[in-house]
Coordinates of C-alpha atoms in Angstrom, one line a residue:
M832 CA 231.1 98.9 -77.7
L833 CA 227.7 98.0 -79.3
T834 CA 229.1 98.4 -82.7
I835 CA 232.1 96.3 -81.9
R836 CA 229.9 93.5 -80.4
A837 CA 227.6 93.6 -83.4
T838 CA 230.5 93.4 -85.8
A839 CA 232.0 90.5 -83.8
R840 CA 228.6 88.7 -83.9
S841 CA 228.4 89.1 -87.6
A842 CA 231.9 87.9 -88.1
A843 CA 231.1 84.8 -86.0
L844 CA 228.0 84.0 -88.1
L845 CA 230.1 84.4 -91.2
V846 CA 232.7 82.0 -89.9
L847 CA 230.0 79.5 -89.1
A848 CA 228.4 79.9 -92.5
V849 CA 231.8 79.1 -94.0
L850 CA 232.7 76.2 -91.6
L851 CA 229.4 74.3 -91.8
P852 CA 229.7 73.4 -95.5
L853 CA 233.3 72.4 -94.8
C854 CA 232.3 70.2 -92.0
G855 CA 229.7 68.5 -94.3
A856 CA 232.3 68.0 -96.9
A857 CA 234.7 66.5 -94.3
T858 CA 231.9 64.1 -93.1
A859 CA 231.3 63.0 -96.7
A860 CA 235.0 62.6 -97.3
A861 CA 235.2 60.5 -94.1
A862 CA 232.4 58.3 -95.3
D863 CA 234.4 57.6 -98.5
T864 CA 237.6 57.0 -96.6
P865 CA 239.1 53.7 -97.7
V866 CA 239.7 50.9 -95.3
T867 CA 243.0 51.1 -93.5
R868 CA 245.1 48.3 -92.0
D869 CA 244.2 49.5 -88.4
D870 CA 240.5 49.2 -89.4
V871 CA 241.1 45.6 -90.4
Y872 CA 243.1 44.9 -87.2
R873 CA 240.3 46.2 -85.0
A874 CA 237.6 44.3 -87.0
L875 CA 239.6 41.1 -86.6
K876 CA 240.3 41.8 -82.9
V877 CA 244.0 41.1 -83.5
D878 CA 244.9 42.2 -80.0
E879 CA 242.9 39.2 -78.7
V880 CA 244.9 36.8 -80.9
P881 CA 247.9 35.4 -79.0
A882 CA 251.4 35.4 -80.3
A883 CA 254.3 33.6 -78.6
Y884 CA 257.5 35.6 -78.3
V885 CA 260.8 34.1 -77.3
V886 CA 263.5 36.7 -76.7
L887 CA 267.1 35.4 -76.8
V888 CA 269.5 37.8 -75.0
D889 CA 273.3 37.4 -75.5
V890 CA 275.0 37.8 -72.1
S891 CA 278.6 37.3 -73.2
S892 CA 281.1 39.8 -71.7
S893 CA 281.3 41.8 -75.0
M894 CA 277.7 43.0 -74.3
Q895 CA 279.2 45.3 -71.6
D896 CA 280.9 47.3 -74.4
K897 CA 279.5 50.7 -75.0
G898 CA 277.4 51.5 -78.0
P899 CA 277.5 54.6 -80.1
D900 CA 275.5 56.5 -77.5
G901 CA 278.0 55.6 -74.8
V902 CA 275.6 53.3 -73.0
P903 CA 276.6 49.6 -72.5
L904 CA 274.9 47.3 -75.0
Y905 CA 273.4 45.1 -72.3
T906 CA 271.9 48.1 -70.5
T907 CA 270.4 49.3 -73.8
V908 CA 268.9 45.8 -74.4
K909 CA 267.3 45.7 -70.9
R910 CA 265.9 49.2 -71.3
R911 CA 264.4 48.6 -74.8
L912 CA 263.2 45.1 -73.9
A913 CA 261.2 46.6 -71.0
D914 CA 259.5 49.0 -73.3
F915 CA 258.8 46.3 -75.8
L916 CA 257.3 43.9 -73.3
G917 CA 255.1 46.7 -72.0
S918 CA 253.6 47.2 -75.4
L919 CA 252.4 43.7 -75.9
T920 CA 248.8 42.7 -75.4
P921 CA 247.5 40.6 -72.5
A922 CA 246.8 37.8 -75.0
D923 CA 250.5 37.6 -76.0
Q924 CA 252.9 35.2 -74.4
V925 CA 256.6 35.7 -73.7
A926 CA 259.7 33.6 -72.8
V927 CA 263.2 35.1 -72.2
V928 CA 266.3 33.0 -72.7
T929 CA 269.9 34.2 -71.9
F930 CA 272.8 32.5 -73.5
G931 CA 276.6 32.6 -73.2
R932 CA 278.6 29.6 -72.5
A933 CA 275.5 28.2 -70.8
T934 CA 271.9 28.7 -71.7
S935 CA 269.2 29.7 -69.2
V936 CA 265.5 30.1 -69.5
V937 CA 265.2 33.0 -67.1
H938 CA 261.4 33.5 -67.8
P939 CA 259.5 30.5 -69.1
M940 CA 256.6 31.0 -71.6
S941 CA 253.8 32.8 -69.8
A942 CA 251.4 35.7 -70.3
A943 CA 253.1 39.0 -71.4
D944 CA 251.6 40.9 -68.5
R945 CA 253.4 38.6 -66.0
T946 CA 256.9 39.8 -66.7
G947 CA 257.2 42.1 -63.7
G948 CA 260.0 40.2 -62.1
L949 CA 262.1 39.9 -65.2
F950 CA 264.1 43.0 -64.7
D951 CA 264.1 42.8 -60.9
G952 CA 265.9 39.5 -60.6
E953 CA 265.4 37.1 -63.4
L954 CA 267.8 38.7 -65.9
P955 CA 271.5 38.9 -64.9
R956 CA 272.6 42.3 -63.6
S957 CA 275.5 42.3 -66.1
A958 CA 276.8 40.3 -69.0
E959 CA 279.8 38.2 -68.0
E960 CA 279.8 35.0 -70.0
T961 CA 282.9 34.0 -71.9
A962 CA 281.2 32.4 -74.9
S963 CA 278.1 32.6 -77.1
D964 CA 276.2 29.4 -77.9
H965 CA 273.5 30.7 -80.3
G966 CA 272.5 27.1 -81.3
A967 CA 271.7 26.0 -77.8
A968 CA 269.7 29.2 -77.3
L969 CA 267.6 28.5 -80.4
N970 CA 267.0 25.0 -79.3
A971 CA 265.8 26.3 -75.9
A972 CA 263.5 28.7 -77.8
A973 CA 262.0 25.7 -79.7
D974 CA 261.2 24.1 -76.3
Q975 CA 259.3 27.2 -75.2
L976 CA 257.4 27.5 -78.5
E977 CA 256.2 23.9 -78.1
R978 CA 254.6 24.9 -74.9
S979 CA 252.4 27.5 -76.6
T980 CA 249.3 27.0 -78.7
A981 CA 249.4 30.5 -80.2
P982 CA 249.0 30.5 -84.0
V983 CA 252.0 32.9 -84.4
G984 CA 255.4 32.6 -82.9
A985 CA 258.5 34.8 -83.1
V986 CA 262.1 34.3 -82.0
L987 CA 264.0 37.6 -81.4
L988 CA 267.8 37.1 -81.3
L989 CA 269.7 40.0 -79.7
T990 CA 273.5 39.5 -80.0
D991 CA 276.7 41.4 -80.6
G992 CA 278.9 38.5 -81.7
A993 CA 279.2 35.5 -83.9
V994 CA 278.9 31.9 -82.7
N995 CA 281.6 31.1 -80.1
A996 CA 280.8 27.8 -78.4
P997 CA 283.8 25.6 -78.0
G998 CA 282.8 22.0 -77.0
S999 CA 279.1 22.6 -78.0
P1000 CA 277.4 20.5 -80.7
Y1001 CA 276.4 23.8 -82.1
G1002 CA 279.9 25.2 -82.2
R1003 CA 280.1 24.9 -86.1
L1004 CA 277.3 26.1 -88.4
G1005 CA 276.0 23.3 -90.5
S1006 CA 276.9 20.5 -88.0
P1007 CA 274.4 17.7 -87.5
A1008 CA 273.1 19.5 -84.4
W1009 CA 272.2 22.5 -86.6
Q1010 CA 270.6 20.3 -89.2
Q1011 CA 268.5 18.7 -86.6
L1012 CA 267.6 22.1 -85.3
K1013 CA 266.4 23.3 -88.7
K1014 CA 264.2 20.2 -89.0
R1015 CA 262.7 20.9 -85.6
Y1016 CA 261.7 24.5 -86.6
A1017 CA 260.3 23.2 -89.9
A1018 CA 258.0 20.8 -87.9
L1019 CA 257.0 23.7 -85.6
G1020 CA 256.1 25.8 -88.7
A1021 CA 253.8 23.1 -90.1
D1022 CA 251.1 24.0 -87.6
H1023 CA 252.0 27.6 -86.7
K1024 CA 253.6 30.6 -88.3
I1025 CA 257.1 30.8 -86.8
M1026 CA 259.3 33.7 -87.6
G1027 CA 262.9 34.5 -86.8
Y1028 CA 264.2 38.0 -86.2
G1029 CA 267.8 38.9 -86.0
L1030 CA 268.7 42.2 -84.1
P1031 CA 272.5 42.5 -84.4
L1032 CA 274.0 45.0 -82.0
A1033 CA 277.5 45.1 -83.6
E1034 CA 279.1 44.4 -87.0
G1035 CA 280.4 40.9 -87.8
T1036 CA 277.7 38.9 -85.9
R1037 CA 276.8 36.8 -88.9
V1038 CA 273.2 36.8 -87.5
S1039 CA 271.9 36.0 -91.0
D1040 CA 273.9 32.8 -91.1
V1041 CA 273.0 31.9 -87.5
L1042 CA 269.2 32.3 -88.0
G1043 CA 269.4 30.8 -91.5
G1044 CA 270.6 27.6 -89.8
A1045 CA 267.2 27.3 -88.1
F1046 CA 264.8 29.3 -90.2
G1047 CA 264.3 29.1 -94.0
A1048 CA 263.9 32.9 -94.4
P1049 CA 264.8 34.9 -91.3
R1050 CA 264.3 38.6 -91.0
I1051 CA 267.5 40.5 -90.3
L1052 CA 267.2 44.1 -89.0
P1053 CA 270.0 46.7 -89.5
V1054 CA 272.8 47.1 -87.0
A1055 CA 271.6 50.0 -85.0
P1056 CA 271.8 49.7 -81.2
A1057 CA 270.4 53.2 -80.7
A1058 CA 267.3 52.2 -82.8
L1059 CA 266.8 48.9 -81.0
G1060 CA 263.4 50.1 -79.6
S1061 CA 262.0 50.9 -83.0
Q1062 CA 263.4 47.7 -84.4
L1063 CA 261.6 45.7 -81.7
S1064 CA 258.4 47.6 -82.5
A1065 CA 258.9 46.8 -86.2
A1066 CA 259.2 43.1 -85.4
K1067 CA 256.0 43.4 -83.2
D1068 CA 254.1 45.0 -86.1
Q1069 CA 255.1 42.2 -88.4
V1070 CA 253.9 39.7 -85.9
R1071 CA 250.7 41.6 -85.6
T1072 CA 250.3 41.3 -89.4
Q1073 CA 250.8 37.5 -89.1
K1074 CA 248.1 37.5 -86.4
A1075 CA 245.6 39.0 -88.8
L1076 CA 246.6 36.6 -91.5
S1077 CA 246.2 33.7 -89.2
V1078 CA 242.6 34.8 -88.5
L1079 CA 241.9 35.3 -92.2
R1080 CA 243.2 31.8 -93.1
A1081 CA 240.1 30.4 -91.3
E1082 CA 237.8 32.0 -93.9
R1083 CA 235.9 29.5 -96.0
D1084 CA 236.1 29.4 -99.8
D1085 CA 232.3 29.5 -100.3
T1086 CA 231.8 32.8 -98.6
V1087 CA 228.3 33.5 -99.9
A1088 CA 225.2 31.2 -100.0
V1089 CA 222.5 32.1 -102.6
S1090 CA 218.9 30.9 -102.5
V1091 CA 215.9 31.9 -104.7
S1092 CA 212.3 32.0 -103.5
G1093 CA 208.9 33.5 -104.5
E1094 CA 205.7 32.5 -106.3
G1095 CA 206.1 29.3 -108.2
V1096 CA 209.7 28.9 -107.2
S1097 CA 211.0 25.5 -105.9
Q1098 CA 214.5 24.7 -104.6
G1099 CA 216.3 22.0 -106.7
G1100 CA 219.3 21.6 -104.4
P1101 CA 222.4 23.7 -104.0
G1102 CA 223.0 25.9 -107.1
H1103 CA 219.6 25.1 -108.6
A1104 CA 216.1 26.6 -108.5
G1105 CA 212.9 25.9 -110.5
V1106 CA 210.2 28.4 -111.6
R1107 CA 206.8 27.3 -112.8
T1108 CA 205.7 29.7 -115.6
G1109 CA 202.2 28.5 -116.3
S1110 CA 200.6 28.5 -119.8
G1111 CA 200.5 32.2 -120.6
T1112 CA 202.0 33.5 -123.8
G1113 CA 203.9 36.6 -124.9
G1114 CA 206.3 38.7 -122.7
R1115 CA 206.2 37.5 -119.1
S1116 CA 207.7 38.8 -115.9
R1117 CA 207.9 37.7 -112.2
T1118 CA 209.5 39.1 -109.1
V1119 CA 211.6 36.6 -107.1
E1120 CA 213.5 37.1 -103.9
V1121 CA 217.2 36.3 -103.9
T1122 CA 218.6 35.7 -100.4
L1123 CA 222.3 36.3 -99.9
E1124 CA 223.9 34.9 -96.7
S1125 CA 227.5 35.7 -95.8
R1126 CA 229.4 32.6 -94.5
A1127 CA 232.5 34.7 -93.8
A1128 CA 233.5 34.8 -90.2
H1129 CA 235.4 38.1 -90.3
V1130 CA 235.5 39.7 -93.8
P1131 CA 232.8 42.1 -95.0
L1132 CA 231.6 41.2 -98.5
T1133 CA 230.3 43.0 -101.5
V1134 CA 228.1 41.0 -103.9
R1135 CA 227.1 42.0 -107.4
L1136 CA 224.2 40.1 -109.0
T1137 CA 223.6 39.5 -112.7
G1138 CA 221.3 37.2 -114.5
D1139 CA 221.7 36.2 -118.2
G1140 CA 220.0 33.5 -120.2
G1141 CA 222.0 34.0 -123.4
S1142 CA 220.9 35.7 -126.6
G1143 CA 217.1 36.2 -126.6
G1144 CA 216.8 34.2 -123.3
P1145 CA 215.4 35.1 -119.9
R1146 CA 216.9 38.1 -117.9
L1147 CA 217.2 38.8 -114.2
A1148 CA 217.7 42.3 -113.0
Q1149 CA 217.5 43.9 -109.6
A1150 CA 214.1 45.6 -108.9
G1151 CA 214.7 49.2 -108.2
P1152 CA 218.2 50.8 -108.4
A1153 CA 220.7 48.2 -109.3
G1154 CA 223.9 48.1 -107.2
P1155 CA 226.1 45.9 -105.1
V1156 CA 224.9 44.3 -101.9
T1157 CA 227.1 44.7 -98.8
L1158 CA 227.2 41.9 -96.2
L1159 CA 228.8 42.0 -92.8
P1160 CA 230.2 38.7 -91.6
G1161 CA 227.3 36.2 -91.0
E1162 CA 224.7 38.7 -92.3
K1163 CA 221.8 37.7 -94.5
K1164 CA 220.0 40.1 -96.9
T1165 CA 217.1 39.5 -99.4
V1166 CA 217.1 41.3 -102.8
R1167 CA 214.1 41.5 -105.0
M1168 CA 214.8 40.8 -108.7
T1169 CA 212.6 40.9 -111.8
L1170 CA 212.7 37.8 -114.1
T1171 CA 211.6 38.6 -117.6
W1172 CA 211.1 36.2 -120.5
H1173 CA 209.1 35.4 -123.7
Q1174 CA 206.7 32.4 -123.7
D1175 CA 205.5 32.2 -127.3
P1176 CA 203.5 29.4 -129.1
V1177 CA 205.7 26.8 -130.9
F1178 CA 205.3 25.3 -134.3
S1179 CA 203.3 22.1 -134.3
L1180 CA 201.6 20.1 -137.1
V1181 CA 198.9 19.1 -134.6
P1182 CA 197.3 21.7 -132.3
G1183 CA 197.7 21.2 -128.6
S1184 CA 199.8 22.0 -125.5
R1185 CA 203.6 21.8 -125.7
D1186 CA 206.3 22.0 -122.9
F1187 CA 208.1 25.3 -122.4
Q1188 CA 211.6 25.3 -120.9
A1189 CA 214.3 28.0 -120.5
R1190 CA 217.2 28.7 -118.3
V1191 CA 218.9 31.8 -116.7
G1192 CA 222.1 31.8 -114.8
L1193 CA 222.1 33.9 -111.6
R1194 CA 225.7 35.0 -111.0
A1195 CA 226.9 36.4 -107.7
E1196 CA 230.3 38.1 -108.0
V1197 CA 231.9 38.4 -104.6
S1198 CA 234.5 40.9 -103.5
S1199 CA 235.5 42.7 -100.3
P1200 CA 236.5 46.3 -99.4
W1201 CA 239.3 44.7 -97.4
T1202 CA 241.0 43.2 -100.5
P1203 CA 243.4 46.2 -101.2
V1204 CA 244.6 46.3 -97.6
I1205 CA 245.0 42.5 -97.3
R1206 CA 246.9 42.2 -100.6
G1207 CA 248.8 45.4 -100.1
S1208 CA 249.6 46.3 -96.4
L1209 CA 249.2 42.7 -95.1
G1210 CA 251.1 41.2 -98.1
D1211 CA 248.7 38.3 -98.8
T1212 CA 248.7 38.6 -102.6
R1213 CA 246.6 35.5 -103.0
F1214 CA 243.7 36.6 -100.8
S1215 CA 240.3 36.3 -102.4
A1216 CA 236.9 37.1 -101.0
G1217 CA 235.5 34.0 -102.7
E1218 CA 234.7 32.5 -106.0
P1219 CA 231.6 33.6 -108.0
V1220 CA 228.4 31.7 -107.0
V1221 CA 226.2 30.6 -110.0
T1222 CA 222.6 29.4 -109.5
D1223 CA 220.8 27.8 -112.4
V1224 CA 217.2 29.0 -112.5
E1225 CA 215.2 26.6 -114.7
L1226 CA 211.9 27.9 -116.1
S1227 CA 209.2 25.3 -117.0
G1228 CA 205.6 25.6 -118.2
S1229 CA 203.5 25.0 -121.3
V1230 CA 202.7 26.8 -124.5
P1231 CA 200.2 26.1 -127.3
G1232 CA 201.3 24.3 -130.3
R1233 CA 200.0 26.2 -133.3
T1234 CA 199.9 25.3 -137.0
P1235 CA 200.9 28.3 -139.1
G1236 CA 198.3 29.6 -141.6
W1237 CA 200.6 29.0 -144.5
L1238 CA 201.0 25.3 -143.8
Y1239 CA 197.7 24.0 -145.3
P1240 CA 198.1 25.9 -148.6
L1241 CA 201.7 24.6 -148.7
V1242 CA 200.5 21.1 -148.2
L1243 CA 197.9 21.5 -150.9
L1244 CA 200.5 22.9 -153.3
V1245 CA 202.8 20.0 -152.6
L1246 CA 199.9 17.5 -153.2
L1247 CA 199.0 19.2 -156.5
L1248 CA 202.6 19.3 -157.6
G1249 CA 203.0 15.7 -156.6
A1250 CA 199.9 14.7 -158.5
A1251 CA 201.1 16.6 -161.6
A1252 CA 204.5 14.9 -161.3
G1253 CA 202.8 11.5 -160.9
R1254 CA 200.6 12.1 -163.9
R1255 CA 203.7 13.1 -166.0
Y1256 CA 205.5 10.0 -164.8
Y1257 CA 202.4 7.8 -165.6
K1258 CA 202.2 9.3 -169.1
R1259 CA 205.8 8.6 -169.7
R1260 CA 205.6 5.1 -168.4
N1261 CA 202.3 4.5 -170.3
P1262 CA 202.4 6.4 -173.6
L1263 CA 199.3 6.7 -175.9
L1264 CA 198.8 3.7 -178.2
S1265 CA 198.2 4.1 -182.0
G1266 CA 197.8 1.8 -185.0
V1267 CA 196.4 -1.7 -185.1
L1268 CA 197.5 -4.9 -183.5
V1269 CA 197.0 -7.9 -185.9
V1270 CA 196.4 -11.2 -184.1
T1271 CA 197.0 -14.3 -186.4
D1272 CA 196.1 -18.0 -185.9
L1273 CA 199.3 -19.5 -187.1
R1274 CA 197.6 -22.8 -188.1
S1275 CA 194.7 -21.5 -190.1
G1276 CA 196.1 -18.1 -191.0
S1277 CA 192.9 -16.4 -189.7
R1278 CA 193.5 -12.8 -188.5
Q1279 CA 191.8 -10.3 -186.3
S1280 CA 192.7 -6.6 -186.1
I1281 CA 192.6 -4.9 -182.7
P1282 CA 192.6 -1.1 -182.9
L1283 CA 195.0 0.5 -180.3
R1284 CA 193.6 3.6 -178.5
G1285 CA 194.3 5.2 -175.2
R1286 CA 197.1 3.9 -172.9
Q1287 CA 196.0 0.3 -172.5
V1288 CA 193.8 -2.1 -174.5
A1289 CA 192.4 -5.4 -173.2
Q1290 CA 190.3 -7.5 -175.5
E1291 CA 189.1 -11.1 -176.1
T1292 CA 190.3 -12.2 -179.6
D1293 CA 188.7 -14.9 -181.8
A1294 CA 191.0 -15.5 -184.8
G1295 CA 190.3 -18.9 -186.3
Q1296 CA 190.9 -21.6 -183.7
V1297 CA 192.4 -19.0 -181.3
R1298 CA 190.6 -18.0 -178.1
A1299 CA 192.7 -15.6 -176.0
Q1300 CA 192.7 -12.5 -173.7
V1301 CA 195.1 -10.0 -175.0
T1302 CA 196.3 -6.9 -173.0
V1303 CA 198.4 -4.2 -174.7
R1304 CA 200.1 -1.1 -173.3
G1305 CA 203.1 1.0 -174.4
R1306 CA 206.5 1.3 -172.7
Q1307 CA 209.7 3.2 -173.2
D1308 CA 212.6 0.9 -173.9
A1309 CA 216.0 2.5 -174.3
G1310 CA 214.4 5.6 -175.6
R1311 CA 212.1 3.7 -178.1
L1312 CA 208.4 3.1 -177.8
V1313 CA 207.5 -0.6 -177.8
L1314 CA 204.3 -2.6 -177.1
L1315 CA 204.1 -4.6 -174.0
L1316 CA 201.9 -7.7 -174.6
R1317 CA 200.3 -10.0 -172.1
C1318 CA 198.4 -13.1 -173.5
E1319 CA 196.3 -15.7 -171.8
R1320 CA 195.1 -18.5 -174.2
D1321 CA 192.9 -21.6 -173.8
S1322 CA 194.9 -24.8 -174.2
P1323 CA 194.9 -26.1 -177.8
R1324 CA 194.4 -29.6 -176.4
P1325 CA 191.3 -30.6 -174.5
G1326 CA 191.8 -30.6 -170.8
G1327 CA 195.2 -28.8 -171.0
E1328 CA 196.3 -25.9 -168.8
R1329 CA 195.7 -22.3 -169.9
L1330 CA 198.7 -20.7 -171.6
R1331 CA 200.2 -17.4 -170.3
D1332 CA 203.0 -15.4 -171.7
T1333 CA 204.3 -11.8 -171.9
G1334 CA 206.6 -10.1 -174.3
T1335 CA 207.3 -7.0 -176.3
C1336 CA 206.7 -6.0 -179.9
E1337 CA 208.4 -3.1 -181.6
L1338 CA 206.2 -0.7 -183.6
G1339 CA 205.8 -2.1 -187.1
K1340 CA 207.2 -5.4 -186.1
S1341 CA 205.8 -8.8 -185.1
T1342 CA 206.3 -11.5 -182.4
V1343 CA 204.8 -14.8 -181.2
L1344 CA 203.2 -15.4 -177.8
C1345 CA 201.4 -18.5 -176.7
G1346 CA 201.5 -19.9 -180.3
I1347 CA 199.7 -16.8 -181.6
G1348 CA 201.2 -14.3 -184.0
F1349 CA 201.1 -10.6 -183.1
S1350 CA 202.1 -7.8 -185.5
H1351 CA 201.8 -4.0 -185.2
D1352 CA 200.5 -1.9 -188.1
T1353 CA 201.1 1.8 -187.7
R1354 CA 198.1 2.6 -190.0
S1355 CA 194.8 3.3 -188.4
E1356 CA 191.9 0.8 -188.6
T1357 CA 190.2 2.6 -191.5
E1358 CA 193.4 2.8 -193.5
H1359 CA 194.3 -0.8 -192.8
G1360 CA 191.0 -2.4 -193.8
A1361 CA 189.4 -5.3 -192.1
G1362 CA 191.5 -8.4 -192.3
E1363 CA 194.0 -7.0 -194.9
P1364 CA 197.6 -7.1 -193.8
R1365 CA 199.7 -4.1 -194.5
E1366 CA 202.4 -4.4 -197.2
G1367 CA 205.6 -5.5 -195.6
T1368 CA 203.7 -7.1 -192.6
P1369 CA 204.4 -10.9 -192.3
A1370 CA 201.4 -13.0 -193.6
W1371 CA 202.2 -15.8 -191.2

């Protein structure tokens, strides 16, 4: 026995050793389990959202016919209807309308948990009507829906026959009464989600045409009296989905608010923040606090933060392990982020302080773990957790303005090159003079020779009766070197005004200015001889 017990104990320990890791794995798997539709329903408290049901029951005599299971159709309807009403939530509302030749609201719109007397005396014991006025029943259903403020409404039409209403304004599909009925339901659907469900209990009921006369897109379930219970449950499930969607429609577009705070940070209005960076230089960094606040009323959010200032610009990165931030509805969380940037001196001709400015965009991408369920199981393909929120963070400070070391040598080089170019230009505009300028008094024939040296010669001349100031310099004229002469002479007459004139004289040629003859001799002064004109030079 001791051996058996020890063996059993060892076996138990072995089993535990095997099961414990499996339990841990199961817990980890459960933690990673994706969100289901029921999870969303519970979070949205769908069972507390009211829905208004109006059940239209055909009580024409054909409803006493037996179905495939041998049970009269009317009996099956009452049995399955009791199960259906019992599955509704206390927030739901129900109205029951019977129709045949006449239409009767046997149970006006009221809470679903107050239908106890429906099957004891409100519903007829048997179906004995001789006609089926579906239009009048749908009109009575609209009356009941107008009495409810529920965001979702559903009309359940249970019938085994087509429209048979002699003398009724709804006796013919498409009549003015049906057109007016369709407008009425369209008006009801403007403020609430109203759905029409057709539950045919026999072939040939044309339920699709009947409900189509009132609803734009009715939902028609298969002909299956035996499956009426499951079909009613399917309609309830779809209504439950619409409850959830009605809650989600109240979500705001701007689901996340973003604010930036910290040392040197100022708020510049929604979507803007300023950071004072001081006057330091080089690589800089600062930790700021980014506060995320969920404005969603029901949906949990996931926020991913990134910060980019463009190529070479500032950067924002989460301090510590980077990852998404989860926010429950209305929750607020603060994340520390590191702002990095370069604040280097700027080029300036004059040393001094210069403004520094840069920008980084803080982008909050918003998503939700509910999105796959809402777009998939709930069918809202346009659902979005919110648009990205971008906050402009403006950096401002000062940096030194520095003159680079190569600037002054460059300026000196430019000045030297400019001086050299100016000198070359001056030499071209004022070429070196050579030869002799002969000044002649045209009346007496007296002459005076002025040797030409350098780039300009200015001299008083005294040739015979002539007293004059002569200035000579060279000039390029159409590619030829000529002499540019300026002469100022005392007036030949006593008391007269001083004579002034300018002109040119080609090399080896002569001209007259102020009544004085000027001629150029290309020989030097020693070759020319004092007062002797060169051969070929005019003797005046």
